[in-house]
Coordinates of N, CA and C and ligand atoms in Angstrom, one line a residue:
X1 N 92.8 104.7 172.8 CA 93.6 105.1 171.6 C 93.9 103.9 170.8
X2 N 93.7 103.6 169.6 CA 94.0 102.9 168.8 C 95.1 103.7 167.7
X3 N 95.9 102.3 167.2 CA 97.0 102.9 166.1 C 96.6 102.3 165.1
X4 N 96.7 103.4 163.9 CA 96.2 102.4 162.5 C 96.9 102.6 161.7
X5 N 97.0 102.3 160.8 CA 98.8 101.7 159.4 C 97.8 101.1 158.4
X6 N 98.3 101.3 157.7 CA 98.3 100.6 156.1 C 99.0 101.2 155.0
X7 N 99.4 99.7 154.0 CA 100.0 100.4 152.6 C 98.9 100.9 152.0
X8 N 99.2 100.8 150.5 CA 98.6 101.0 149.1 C 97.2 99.8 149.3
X9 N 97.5 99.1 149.6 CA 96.4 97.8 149.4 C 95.1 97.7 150.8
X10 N 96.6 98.0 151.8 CA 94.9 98.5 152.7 C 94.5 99.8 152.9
X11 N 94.8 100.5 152.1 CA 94.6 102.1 152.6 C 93.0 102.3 152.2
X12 N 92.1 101.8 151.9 CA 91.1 102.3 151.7 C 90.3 101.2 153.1
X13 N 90.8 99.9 152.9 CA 89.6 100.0 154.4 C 90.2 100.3 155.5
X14 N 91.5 101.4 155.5 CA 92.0 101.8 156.5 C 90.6 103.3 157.2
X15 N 90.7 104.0 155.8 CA 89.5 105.0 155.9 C 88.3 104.7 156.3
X16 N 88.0 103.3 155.3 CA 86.5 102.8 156.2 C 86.4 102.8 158.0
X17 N 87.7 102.3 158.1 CA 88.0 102.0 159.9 C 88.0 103.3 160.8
X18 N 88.1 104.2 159.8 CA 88.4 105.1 160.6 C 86.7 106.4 160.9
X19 N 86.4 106.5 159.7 CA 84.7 106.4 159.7 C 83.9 105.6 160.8
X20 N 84.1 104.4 161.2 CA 83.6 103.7 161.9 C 84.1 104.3 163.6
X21 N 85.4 104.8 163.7 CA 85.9 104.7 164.6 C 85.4 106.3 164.9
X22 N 85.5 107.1 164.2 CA 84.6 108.6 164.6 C 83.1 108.9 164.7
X23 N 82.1 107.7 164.3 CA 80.7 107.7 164.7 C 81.0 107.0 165.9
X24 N 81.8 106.1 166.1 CA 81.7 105.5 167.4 C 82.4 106.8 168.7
X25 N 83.3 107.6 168.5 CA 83.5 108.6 169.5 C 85.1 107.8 169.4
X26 N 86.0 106.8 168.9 CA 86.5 106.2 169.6 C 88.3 106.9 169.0
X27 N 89.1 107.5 169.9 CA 89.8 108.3 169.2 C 91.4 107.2 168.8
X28 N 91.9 107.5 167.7 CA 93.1 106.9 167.0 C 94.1 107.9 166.2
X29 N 94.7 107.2 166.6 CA 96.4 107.9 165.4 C 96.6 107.2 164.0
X30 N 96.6 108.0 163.0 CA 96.8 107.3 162.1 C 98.0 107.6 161.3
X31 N 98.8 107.0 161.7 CA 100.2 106.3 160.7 C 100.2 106.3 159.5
X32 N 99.6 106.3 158.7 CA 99.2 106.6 156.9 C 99.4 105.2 157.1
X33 N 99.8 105.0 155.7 CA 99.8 105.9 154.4 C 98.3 106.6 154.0
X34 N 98.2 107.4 153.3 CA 97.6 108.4 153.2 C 97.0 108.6 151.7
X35 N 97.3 107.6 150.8 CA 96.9 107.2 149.5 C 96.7 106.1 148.9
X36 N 96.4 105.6 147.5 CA 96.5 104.2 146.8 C 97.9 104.1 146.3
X37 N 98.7 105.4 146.4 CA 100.1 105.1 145.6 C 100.8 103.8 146.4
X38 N 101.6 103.1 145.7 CA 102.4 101.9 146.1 C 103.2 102.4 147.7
X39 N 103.4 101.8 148.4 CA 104.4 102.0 149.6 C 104.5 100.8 150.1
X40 N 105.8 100.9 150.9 CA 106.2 99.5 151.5 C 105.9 99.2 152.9
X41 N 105.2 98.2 153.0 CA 104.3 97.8 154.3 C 104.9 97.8 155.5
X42 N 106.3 97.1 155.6 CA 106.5 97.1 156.9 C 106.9 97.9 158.1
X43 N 107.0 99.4 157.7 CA 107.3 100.5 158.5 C 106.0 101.2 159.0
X44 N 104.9 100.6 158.4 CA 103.5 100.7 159.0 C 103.4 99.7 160.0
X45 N 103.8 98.8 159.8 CA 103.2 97.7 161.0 C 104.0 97.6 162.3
X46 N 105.6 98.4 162.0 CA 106.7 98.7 162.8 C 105.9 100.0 163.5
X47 N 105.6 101.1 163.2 CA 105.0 102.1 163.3 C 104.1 102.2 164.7
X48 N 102.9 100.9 164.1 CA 101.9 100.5 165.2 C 102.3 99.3 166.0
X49 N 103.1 98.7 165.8 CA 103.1 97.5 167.2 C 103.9 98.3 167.9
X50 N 105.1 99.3 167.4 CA 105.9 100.0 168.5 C 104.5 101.1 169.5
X51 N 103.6 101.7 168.8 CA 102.6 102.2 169.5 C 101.9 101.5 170.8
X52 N 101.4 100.3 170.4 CA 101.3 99.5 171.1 C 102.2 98.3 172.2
X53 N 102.7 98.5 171.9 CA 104.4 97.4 172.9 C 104.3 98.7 173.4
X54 N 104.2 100.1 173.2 CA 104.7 101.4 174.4 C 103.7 101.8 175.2
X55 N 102.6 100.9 174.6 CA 101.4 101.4 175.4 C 100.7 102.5 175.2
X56 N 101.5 103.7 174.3 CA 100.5 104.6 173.5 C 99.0 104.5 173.0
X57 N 99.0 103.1 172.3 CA 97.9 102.9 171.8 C 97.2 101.5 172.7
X58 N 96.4 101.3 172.9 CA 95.6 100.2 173.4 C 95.4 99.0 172.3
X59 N 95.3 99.1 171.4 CA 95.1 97.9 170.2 C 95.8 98.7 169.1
X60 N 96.2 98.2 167.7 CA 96.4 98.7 167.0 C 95.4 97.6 165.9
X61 N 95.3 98.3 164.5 CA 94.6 97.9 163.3 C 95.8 98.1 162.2
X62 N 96.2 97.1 161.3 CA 96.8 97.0 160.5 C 96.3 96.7 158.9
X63 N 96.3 97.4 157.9 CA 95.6 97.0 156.8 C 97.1 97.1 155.6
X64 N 97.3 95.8 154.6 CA 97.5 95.7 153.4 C 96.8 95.0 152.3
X65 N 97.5 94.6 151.6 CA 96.4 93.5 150.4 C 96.1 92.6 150.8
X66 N 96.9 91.8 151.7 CA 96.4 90.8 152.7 C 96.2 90.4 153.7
X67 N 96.9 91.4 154.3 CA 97.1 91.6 155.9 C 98.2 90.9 156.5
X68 N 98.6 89.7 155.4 CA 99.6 89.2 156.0 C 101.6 89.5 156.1
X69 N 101.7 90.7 155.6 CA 103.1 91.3 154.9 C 103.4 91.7 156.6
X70 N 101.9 92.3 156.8 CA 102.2 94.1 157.4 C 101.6 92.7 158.6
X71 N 101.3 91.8 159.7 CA 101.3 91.3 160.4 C 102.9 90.5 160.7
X72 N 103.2 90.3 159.7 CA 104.5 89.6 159.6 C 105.8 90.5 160.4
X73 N 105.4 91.7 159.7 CA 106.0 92.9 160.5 C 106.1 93.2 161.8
X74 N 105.0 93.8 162.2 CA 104.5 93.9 163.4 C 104.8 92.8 164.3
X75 N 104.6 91.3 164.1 CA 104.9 90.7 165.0 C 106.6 90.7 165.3
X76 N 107.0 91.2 164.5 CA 108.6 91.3 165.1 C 108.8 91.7 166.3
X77 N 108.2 92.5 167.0 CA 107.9 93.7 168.3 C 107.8 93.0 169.3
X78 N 108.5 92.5 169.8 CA 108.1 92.2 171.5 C 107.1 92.7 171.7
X79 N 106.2 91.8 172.6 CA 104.6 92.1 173.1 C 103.4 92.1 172.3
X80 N 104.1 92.1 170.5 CA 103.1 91.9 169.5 C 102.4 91.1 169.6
X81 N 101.3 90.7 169.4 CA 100.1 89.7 169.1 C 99.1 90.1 168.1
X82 N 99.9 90.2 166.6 CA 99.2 90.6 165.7 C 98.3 89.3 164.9
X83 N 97.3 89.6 164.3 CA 96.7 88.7 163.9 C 95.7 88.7 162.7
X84 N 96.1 88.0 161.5 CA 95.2 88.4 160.3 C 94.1 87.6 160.4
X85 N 92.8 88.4 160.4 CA 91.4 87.8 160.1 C 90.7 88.1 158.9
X86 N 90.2 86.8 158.7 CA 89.3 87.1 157.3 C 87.8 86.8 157.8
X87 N 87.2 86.3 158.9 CA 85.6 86.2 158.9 C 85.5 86.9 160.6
X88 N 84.5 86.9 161.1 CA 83.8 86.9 162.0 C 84.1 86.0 163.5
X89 N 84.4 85.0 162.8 CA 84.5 83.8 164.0 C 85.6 83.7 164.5
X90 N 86.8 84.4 163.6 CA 88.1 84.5 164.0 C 88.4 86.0 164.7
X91 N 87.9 87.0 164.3 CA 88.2 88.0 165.0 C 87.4 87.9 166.4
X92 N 86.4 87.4 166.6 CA 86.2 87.1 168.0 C 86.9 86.0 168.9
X93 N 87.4 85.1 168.2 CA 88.3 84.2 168.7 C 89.7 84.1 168.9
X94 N 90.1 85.2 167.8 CA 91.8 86.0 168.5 C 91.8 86.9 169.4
X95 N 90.6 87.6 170.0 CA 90.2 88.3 171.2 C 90.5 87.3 172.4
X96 N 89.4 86.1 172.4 CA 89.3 85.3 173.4 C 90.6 84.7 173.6
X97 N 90.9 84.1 172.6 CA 91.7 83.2 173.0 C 93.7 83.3 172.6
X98 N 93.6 84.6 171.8 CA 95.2 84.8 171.6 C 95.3 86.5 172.3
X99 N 94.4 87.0 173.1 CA 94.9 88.3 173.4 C 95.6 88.9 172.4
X100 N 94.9 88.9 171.0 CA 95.5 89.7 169.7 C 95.2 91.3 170.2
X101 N 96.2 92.0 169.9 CA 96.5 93.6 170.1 C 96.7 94.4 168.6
X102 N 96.6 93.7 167.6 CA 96.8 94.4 166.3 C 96.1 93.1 165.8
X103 N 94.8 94.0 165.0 CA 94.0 93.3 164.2 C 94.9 93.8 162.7
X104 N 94.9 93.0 161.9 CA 95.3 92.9 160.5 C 94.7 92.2 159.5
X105 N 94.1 92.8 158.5 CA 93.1 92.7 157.5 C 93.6 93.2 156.1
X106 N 93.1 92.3 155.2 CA 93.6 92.4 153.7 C 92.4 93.1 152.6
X107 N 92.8 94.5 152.1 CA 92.0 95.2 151.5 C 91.7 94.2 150.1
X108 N 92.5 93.6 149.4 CA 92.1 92.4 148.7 C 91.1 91.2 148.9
X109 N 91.6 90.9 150.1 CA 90.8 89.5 151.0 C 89.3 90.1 150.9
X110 N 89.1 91.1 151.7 CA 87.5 91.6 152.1 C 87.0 92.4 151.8
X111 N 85.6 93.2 152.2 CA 84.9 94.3 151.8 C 85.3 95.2 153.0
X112 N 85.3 96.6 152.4 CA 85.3 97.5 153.6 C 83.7 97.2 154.6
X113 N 83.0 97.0 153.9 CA 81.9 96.3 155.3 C 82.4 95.5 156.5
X114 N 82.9 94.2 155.8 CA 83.4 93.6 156.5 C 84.4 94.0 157.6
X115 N 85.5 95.1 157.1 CA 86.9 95.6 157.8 C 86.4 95.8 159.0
X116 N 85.1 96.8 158.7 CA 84.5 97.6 159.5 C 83.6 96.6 160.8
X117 N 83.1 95.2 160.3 CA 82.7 94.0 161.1 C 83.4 93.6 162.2
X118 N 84.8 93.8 161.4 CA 85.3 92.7 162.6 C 86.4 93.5 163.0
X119 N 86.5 94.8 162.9 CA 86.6 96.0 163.9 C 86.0 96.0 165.1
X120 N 85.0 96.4 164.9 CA 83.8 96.3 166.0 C 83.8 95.1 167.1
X121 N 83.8 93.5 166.5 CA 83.8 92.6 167.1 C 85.3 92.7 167.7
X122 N 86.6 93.3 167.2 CA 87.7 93.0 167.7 C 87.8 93.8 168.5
X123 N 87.5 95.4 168.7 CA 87.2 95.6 169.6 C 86.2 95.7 171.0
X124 N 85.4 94.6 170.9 CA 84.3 94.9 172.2 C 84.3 93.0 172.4
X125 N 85.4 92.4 172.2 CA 85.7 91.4 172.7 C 86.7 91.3 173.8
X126 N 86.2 90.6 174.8 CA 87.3 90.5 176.1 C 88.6 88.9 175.9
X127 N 89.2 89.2 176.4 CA 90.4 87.9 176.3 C 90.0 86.8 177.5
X128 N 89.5 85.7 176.9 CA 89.3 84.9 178.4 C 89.8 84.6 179.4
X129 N 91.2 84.5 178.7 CA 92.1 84.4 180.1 C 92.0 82.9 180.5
X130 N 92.3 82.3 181.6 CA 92.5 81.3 181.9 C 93.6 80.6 181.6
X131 N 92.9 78.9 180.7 CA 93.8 78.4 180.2 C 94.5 78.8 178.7
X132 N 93.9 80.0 178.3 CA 94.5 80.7 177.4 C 95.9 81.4 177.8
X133 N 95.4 82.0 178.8 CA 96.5 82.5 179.6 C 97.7 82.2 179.2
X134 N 97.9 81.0 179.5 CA 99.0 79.9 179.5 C 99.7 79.9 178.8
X135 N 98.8 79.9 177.2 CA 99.5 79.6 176.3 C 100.0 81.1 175.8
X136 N 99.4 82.0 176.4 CA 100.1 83.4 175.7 C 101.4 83.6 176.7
X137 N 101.8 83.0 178.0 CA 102.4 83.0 178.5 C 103.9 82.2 177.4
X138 N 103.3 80.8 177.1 CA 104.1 80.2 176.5 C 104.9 81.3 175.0
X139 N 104.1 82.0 174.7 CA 104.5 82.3 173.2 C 105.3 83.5 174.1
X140 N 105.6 84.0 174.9 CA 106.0 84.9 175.5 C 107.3 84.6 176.2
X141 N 107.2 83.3 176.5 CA 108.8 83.0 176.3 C 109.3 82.0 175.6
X142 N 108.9 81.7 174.5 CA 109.8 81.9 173.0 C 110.1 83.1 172.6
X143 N 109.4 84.1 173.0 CA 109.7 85.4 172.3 C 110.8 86.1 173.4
X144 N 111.0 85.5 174.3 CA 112.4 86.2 175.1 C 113.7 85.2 175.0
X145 N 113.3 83.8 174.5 CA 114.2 83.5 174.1 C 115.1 82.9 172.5
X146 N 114.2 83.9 171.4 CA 114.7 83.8 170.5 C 115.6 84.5 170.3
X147 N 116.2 84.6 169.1 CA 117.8 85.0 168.9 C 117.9 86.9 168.1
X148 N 116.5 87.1 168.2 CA 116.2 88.4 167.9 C 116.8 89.4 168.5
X149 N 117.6 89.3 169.5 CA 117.7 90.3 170.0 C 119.4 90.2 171.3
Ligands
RB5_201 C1 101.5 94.9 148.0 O1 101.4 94.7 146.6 C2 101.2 93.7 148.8 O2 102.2 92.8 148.6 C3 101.0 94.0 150.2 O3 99.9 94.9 150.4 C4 100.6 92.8 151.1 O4 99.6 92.1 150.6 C5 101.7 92.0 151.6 O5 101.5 91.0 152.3

């Protein structure tokens, strides 16, 4: 199960993503928004990292104009590991090496081709693990001991 969110700015390569995700068989919840009208991003990205921190969803996909509002968001969430990509090299490399769980992408930044690119690569990439490990360990306790909470 995947969770997918976007404002006004990513809502169209939210649809692309989701086209992609029904020829593939691959089933998701979608959170809207549900138009180009204006809406405010960060109850979308609150939306889907809580999907995912509950385990509902297995990855989540985040789209606004930049990707970076509605990632900003999202990572507030314990367990978040949201992460804005703009090429190829990086969505396979926040797989390997940051165990990213919410891809986030900017309908401004890129082409719905692309959304749809590094969809695919974000999803059929494995986390390497090891000495990556480590370091997601490390970001994992800054995150239990910041003042958030
Ligand atoms: C909305 O205009 C825009 O600010 C939003 O989609 C996003 O780019 C924020 O980071």
């Amino acid at each position: 199960m995947i969770a997918l969110g976007a404002d006004h700015g990513g809502f169209l390569l939210k649809e692309a993503i989701k086209k992609y995700l029904d020829q593939k068989g691959i089933s998701y919840y979608d959170f809207g928004t549900n138009s180009s009208e204006s809406v405010d991003y960060a109850p979308f990205g609150e939306k889907v990292a809580y999907a995912v921190a509950n385990g509902e969803a297995e990855k989540g996909i985040l789209c606004c104009g930049t990707g970076i509002g509605i990632s900003i968001a999202a990572n507030k969430i314990k367990g978040i590991r949201a992460a804005v990509v703009t090429n190829a090299f990086c969505a396979k490399a926040t797989r390997e090496h940051n165990d990213a769980n919410i891809l986030c992408m900017g309908g401004r930044v890129i082409t719905e081709q692309e959304a749809v690119e590094f969809t695919d690569i974000f999803l059929n990439t494995a986390f390497e693990g090891g000495r990556h490990q480590r370091r997601i360990d490390q970001i994992a306790t800054i995150e239990q001991s910041s003042l958030s909470d």
